[in-house]
Amino acid sequence: SQQGEEDPQALSIQEGENATMNCSYKTSINNLQWYRQNSGRGLVHLILIRSNEREKHSGRLRVTLDTSKKSSSLLITASRAADTASYFCAPPANQAGTALIFGKGTTLSVSS
Amino acid sequence: GAGVSQSPSNKVTEKGKDVELRCDPISGHTALYWYRQSLGQGLEFLIYFQGNSAPDKSGLPSDRFSAERTGGSVSTLTIQRTQQEDSAVYLCASSLEGAGANVLTFGAGSRLTVL
């Protein structure tokens, strides 16, 4: 199954700054998801972007998708301490009926 | 139920004992996943159930690990003869397959500590 690779592995910023995380994948996709995880608990779905969309917004989140480069980015604007978490991208499995595989994620620390 | 429920939330066991972890998915979700996450690591895929199809067991790390899903709903992950390296958070997720994109809903996890 396909796995996304997030970059950077860790990111530390100050409150109010923007945070950008990147994701690369290997094979063609029809959608890509981003998830967030707080402190080793369950992941929470943030946003799904389809292959015919280049950009999608949800509150302070902005996700872009460049299918020609097989990459996606997650931008969090005006970050808050509560945004401190790990963020994972998940391209769909490259075979029907197989599981989503997650990478190691980007650990974001926002200090006040 | 309203969400994915996992039990126990915490389990401490002695090396060599067997443990069972339970996952109750969202009603109507046909797909169920087990992952584990060791401290500071990413998610490791373990096993995936989809409807009546044979489960994808390709992620199970050894034959000490097994899982079943009864009646297409509740799933139990069993670890036999636990080892210290089995210590991790075990995460269950479910999704509504066939919707074009399988958005996963995760449980809060079961934290296993093997002494």
CSV table of C-alpha atoms in Angstrom, one decimal:
chain,number,residue,atom,x,y,z
A,1,SER,CA,0.0,0.0,0.0
A,2,GLN,CA,1.1,3.6,-0.6
A,3,GLN,CA,2.5,5.6,2.3
A,4,GLY,CA,2.9,9.4,2.5
A,5,GLU,CA,6.1,10.9,3.7
A,6,GLU,CA,5.9,14.0,5.7
A,7,ASP,CA,8.5,16.7,5.9
A,8,PRO,CA,9.9,18.1,8.1
A,9,GLN,CA,9.9,15.5,10.9
A,10,ALA,CA,9.7,18.3,13.5
A,11,LEU,CA,8.8,21.9,13.4
A,12,SER,CA,9.0,24.5,16.3
A,13,ILE,CA,7.4,27.9,15.9
A,14,GLN,CA,6.0,30.8,18.0
A,15,GLU,CA,2.3,31.5,18.4
A,16,GLY,CA,1.0,33.6,15.6
A,17,GLU,CA,3.4,32.3,13.0
A,18,ASN,CA,2.4,30.1,10.1
A,19,ALA,CA,3.3,26.4,10.0
A,20,THR,CA,3.8,24.6,6.7
A,21,MET,CA,4.1,20.8,6.5
A,22,ASN,CA,4.7,18.9,3.3
A,23,CYS,CA,3.8,15.4,2.1
A,24,SER,CA,5.1,13.4,-0.8
A,25,TYR,CA,3.7,10.2,-2.3
A,26,LYS,CA,4.7,7.9,-5.1
A,27,THR,CA,1.7,6.8,-7.2
A,28,SER,CA,-1.2,8.6,-8.7
A,29,ILE,CA,-4.1,9.4,-6.4
A,30,ASN,CA,-7.7,10.5,-6.5
A,31,ASN,CA,-7.7,12.1,-3.1
A,32,LEU,CA,-5.4,12.7,-0.1
A,33,GLN,CA,-6.2,13.2,3.6
A,34,TRP,CA,-4.6,15.0,6.5
A,35,TYR,CA,-4.9,13.9,10.1
A,36,ARG,CA,-3.9,15.3,13.4
A,37,GLN,CA,-2.8,13.4,16.6
A,38,ASN,CA,-2.6,14.8,20.1
A,39,SER,CA,-0.3,13.2,22.6
A,40,GLY,CA,-0.4,9.6,21.3
A,41,ARG,CA,-4.1,9.4,21.2
A,42,GLY,CA,-6.3,8.6,18.2
A,43,LEU,CA,-5.9,10.5,15.0
A,44,VAL,CA,-8.5,13.0,14.0
A,45,HIS,CA,-9.4,13.6,10.4
A,46,LEU,CA,-8.7,17.2,9.3
A,47,ILE,CA,-9.4,17.6,5.6
A,48,LEU,CA,-9.6,15.6,2.4
A,49,ILE,CA,-8.6,17.1,-0.9
A,50,ARG,CA,-9.5,15.5,-4.2
A,51,SER,CA,-7.2,15.2,-7.2
A,52,ASN,CA,-9.2,17.8,-9.2
A,53,GLU,CA,-8.7,20.4,-6.4
A,54,ARG,CA,-5.5,22.4,-6.2
A,55,GLU,CA,-6.4,24.1,-2.9
A,56,LYS,CA,-8.8,23.6,-0.1
A,57,HIS,CA,-9.5,25.7,3.1
A,58,SER,CA,-11.0,24.8,6.4
A,59,GLY,CA,-10.8,27.5,9.0
A,60,ARG,CA,-7.1,28.3,9.6
A,61,LEU,CA,-6.1,25.3,7.6
A,62,ARG,CA,-5.1,25.4,3.9
A,63,VAL,CA,-4.2,22.3,2.0
A,64,THR,CA,-2.7,22.3,-1.5
A,65,LEU,CA,-2.2,19.4,-3.9
A,66,ASP,CA,0.1,19.2,-6.8
A,67,THR,CA,-0.5,16.0,-8.6
A,68,SER,CA,2.2,16.6,-11.2
A,69,LYS,CA,4.8,16.7,-8.3
A,70,LYS,CA,3.0,14.1,-6.2
A,71,SER,CA,3.0,16.4,-3.3
A,72,SER,CA,0.7,18.1,-0.9
A,73,SER,CA,1.2,20.8,1.8
A,74,LEU,CA,-0.7,21.7,5.0
A,75,LEU,CA,-0.5,25.3,6.1
A,76,ILE,CA,-1.8,26.4,9.5
A,77,THR,CA,-2.1,30.1,9.7
A,78,ALA,CA,-1.8,32.2,12.9
A,79,SER,CA,-0.8,29.2,14.9
A,80,ARG,CA,-1.8,28.7,18.5
A,81,ALA,CA,-0.3,26.6,21.3
A,82,ALA,CA,-3.3,24.3,21.0
A,83,ASP,CA,-2.1,23.4,17.4
A,84,THR,CA,0.8,21.5,19.0
A,85,ALA,CA,0.3,18.0,17.7
A,86,SER,CA,1.6,15.5,15.1
A,87,TYR,CA,0.2,15.8,11.6
A,88,PHE,CA,0.0,12.9,9.1
A,89,CYS,CA,-0.9,12.8,5.5
A,90,ALA,CA,-2.6,9.7,4.0
A,91,PRO,CA,-2.8,9.1,0.3
A,92,PRO,CA,-5.3,6.4,-0.5
A,93,ALA,CA,-4.2,2.8,-0.7
A,94,ASN,CA,-3.1,2.0,-4.2
A,95,GLN,CA,-5.2,-1.0,-4.4
A,96,ALA,CA,-8.9,-1.3,-3.7
A,97,GLY,CA,-9.6,-3.0,-0.4
A,98,THR,CA,-6.4,-2.2,1.3
A,99,ALA,CA,-5.7,-0.1,4.3
A,100,LEU,CA,-4.5,3.4,4.7
A,101,ILE,CA,-0.8,3.5,5.6
A,102,PHE,CA,0.5,6.4,7.6
A,103,GLY,CA,4.0,7.8,7.6
A,104,LYS,CA,5.9,9.1,10.7
A,105,GLY,CA,4.2,12.5,10.6
A,106,THR,CA,5.4,16.0,11.4
A,107,THR,CA,5.5,16.9,15.0
A,108,LEU,CA,4.6,20.6,15.4
A,109,SER,CA,5.4,22.5,18.6
A,110,VAL,CA,3.9,25.9,19.0
A,111,SER,CA,5.2,27.9,21.9
A,112,SER,CA,3.5,30.9,23.5
B,1,GLY,CA,-22.2,4.1,19.0
B,2,ALA,CA,-21.3,7.7,18.4
B,3,GLY,CA,-17.6,6.9,18.1
B,4,VAL,CA,-15.0,4.2,18.0
B,5,SER,CA,-14.7,2.7,21.5
B,6,GLN,CA,-11.6,0.8,22.7
B,7,SER,CA,-11.0,-1.1,25.9
B,8,PRO,CA,-9.2,-1.3,28.1
B,9,SER,CA,-7.7,2.2,27.8
B,10,ASN,CA,-4.7,1.1,29.8
B,11,LYS,CA,-3.3,-2.4,30.4
B,12,VAL,CA,-0.3,-3.4,32.4
B,13,THR,CA,0.8,-7.0,32.1
B,14,GLU,CA,3.7,-9.3,32.8
B,15,LYS,CA,5.9,-10.6,30.1
B,16,GLY,CA,4.6,-13.9,28.8
B,17,LYS,CA,0.9,-13.3,29.6
B,18,ASP,CA,-1.7,-13.1,26.9
B,19,VAL,CA,-3.8,-9.9,26.4
B,20,GLU,CA,-6.9,-9.0,24.5
B,21,LEU,CA,-7.8,-5.6,23.3
B,22,ARG,CA,-11.3,-4.7,22.1
B,23,CYS,CA,-12.6,-2.3,19.5
B,24,ASP,CA,-16.2,-1.4,19.0
B,25,PRO,CA,-16.5,0.5,15.7
B,26,ILE,CA,-19.0,3.0,14.5
B,27,SER,CA,-22.3,1.3,13.7
B,28,GLY,CA,-22.6,0.7,9.9
B,29,HIS,CA,-18.8,1.1,9.2
B,30,THR,CA,-17.8,-1.9,7.2
B,31,ALA,CA,-14.0,-1.4,7.5
B,32,LEU,CA,-12.0,-1.8,10.6
B,33,TYR,CA,-8.3,-1.2,11.1
B,34,TRP,CA,-5.7,-1.9,13.8
B,35,TYR,CA,-2.5,0.1,14.1
B,36,ARG,CA,0.1,0.4,16.8
B,37,GLN,CA,2.3,3.2,17.8
B,38,SER,CA,5.4,2.9,19.9
B,39,LEU,CA,6.6,5.9,21.9
B,40,GLY,CA,7.6,8.7,19.6
B,41,GLN,CA,7.0,6.7,16.4
B,42,GLY,CA,4.6,6.8,13.6
B,43,LEU,CA,1.6,4.4,13.1
B,44,GLU,CA,2.4,0.9,12.2
B,45,PHE,CA,-0.4,-0.9,10.3
B,46,LEU,CA,-1.3,-4.3,11.8
B,47,ILE,CA,-4.5,-5.7,10.2
B,48,TYR,CA,-7.5,-4.5,8.2
B,49,PHE,CA,-11.0,-6.0,8.0
B,50,GLN,CA,-13.4,-5.1,5.2
B,51,GLY,CA,-16.9,-6.5,5.1
B,52,ASN,CA,-16.9,-10.2,4.5
B,53,SER,CA,-13.6,-10.2,2.7
B,54,ALA,CA,-10.5,-12.0,4.0
B,55,PRO,CA,-8.7,-9.7,6.3
B,56,ASP,CA,-5.4,-8.1,5.3
B,57,LYS,CA,-3.0,-9.5,8.0
B,58,SER,CA,0.1,-8.3,6.2
B,59,GLY,CA,1.1,-6.0,9.1
B,60,LEU,CA,1.0,-8.4,11.9
B,61,PRO,CA,4.6,-8.5,13.3
B,62,SER,CA,4.6,-12.2,14.4
B,63,ASP,CA,2.3,-15.2,14.9
B,64,ARG,CA,1.8,-14.1,18.5
B,65,PHE,CA,-0.6,-11.5,17.1
B,66,SER,CA,-4.1,-12.3,15.9
B,67,ALA,CA,-7.3,-10.5,15.4
B,68,GLU,CA,-10.9,-11.4,14.7
B,69,ARG,CA,-14.0,-9.5,13.9
B,70,THR,CA,-17.2,-11.1,14.9
B,71,GLY,CA,-20.5,-10.4,13.1
B,72,GLY,CA,-18.9,-7.6,11.1
B,73,SER,CA,-18.8,-5.4,14.2
B,74,VAL,CA,-16.6,-5.8,17.3
B,75,SER,CA,-13.0,-6.7,16.9
B,76,THR,CA,-10.6,-8.3,19.3
B,77,LEU,CA,-6.8,-8.1,18.9
B,78,THR,CA,-5.0,-10.8,20.8
B,79,ILE,CA,-1.3,-10.8,21.7
B,80,GLN,CA,0.0,-14.1,23.1
B,81,ARG,CA,3.0,-14.5,25.3
B,82,THR,CA,3.6,-10.8,25.4
B,83,GLN,CA,7.1,-9.3,25.1
B,84,GLN,CA,8.4,-6.0,26.3
B,85,GLU,CA,8.7,-4.8,22.8
B,86,ASP,CA,4.9,-5.2,22.4
B,87,SER,CA,4.5,-2.1,24.7
B,88,ALA,CA,2.7,0.5,22.6
B,89,VAL,CA,-0.6,2.3,22.1
B,90,TYR,CA,-2.9,0.1,20.0
B,91,LEU,CA,-5.2,2.2,17.9
B,92,CYS,CA,-8.4,1.0,16.2
B,93,ALA,CA,-10.2,2.9,13.4
B,94,SER,CA,-13.3,2.3,11.3
B,95,SER,CA,-14.6,3.7,8.1
B,96,LEU,CA,-17.5,3.6,5.8
B,97,GLU,CA,-16.1,2.0,2.7
B,98,GLY,CA,-17.4,2.5,-0.8
B,99,ALA,CA,-17.9,6.2,-0.2
B,100,GLY,CA,-15.2,7.2,-2.6
B,101,ALA,CA,-12.7,8.0,0.1
B,102,ASN,CA,-12.4,6.1,3.3
B,103,VAL,CA,-12.2,8.7,6.1
B,104,LEU,CA,-11.1,6.9,9.2
B,105,THR,CA,-12.5,7.6,12.7
B,106,PHE,CA,-10.1,6.5,15.4
B,107,GLY,CA,-10.7,5.3,18.9
B,108,ALA,CA,-8.7,6.8,21.8
B,109,GLY,CA,-6.4,3.8,21.9
B,110,SER,CA,-5.4,1.1,24.3
B,111,ARG,CA,-2.0,1.7,26.0
B,112,LEU,CA,-0.3,-1.6,26.7
B,113,THR,CA,2.7,-1.8,29.0
B,114,VAL,CA,4.5,-5.2,29.3
B,115,LEU,CA,6.7,-5.4,32.3
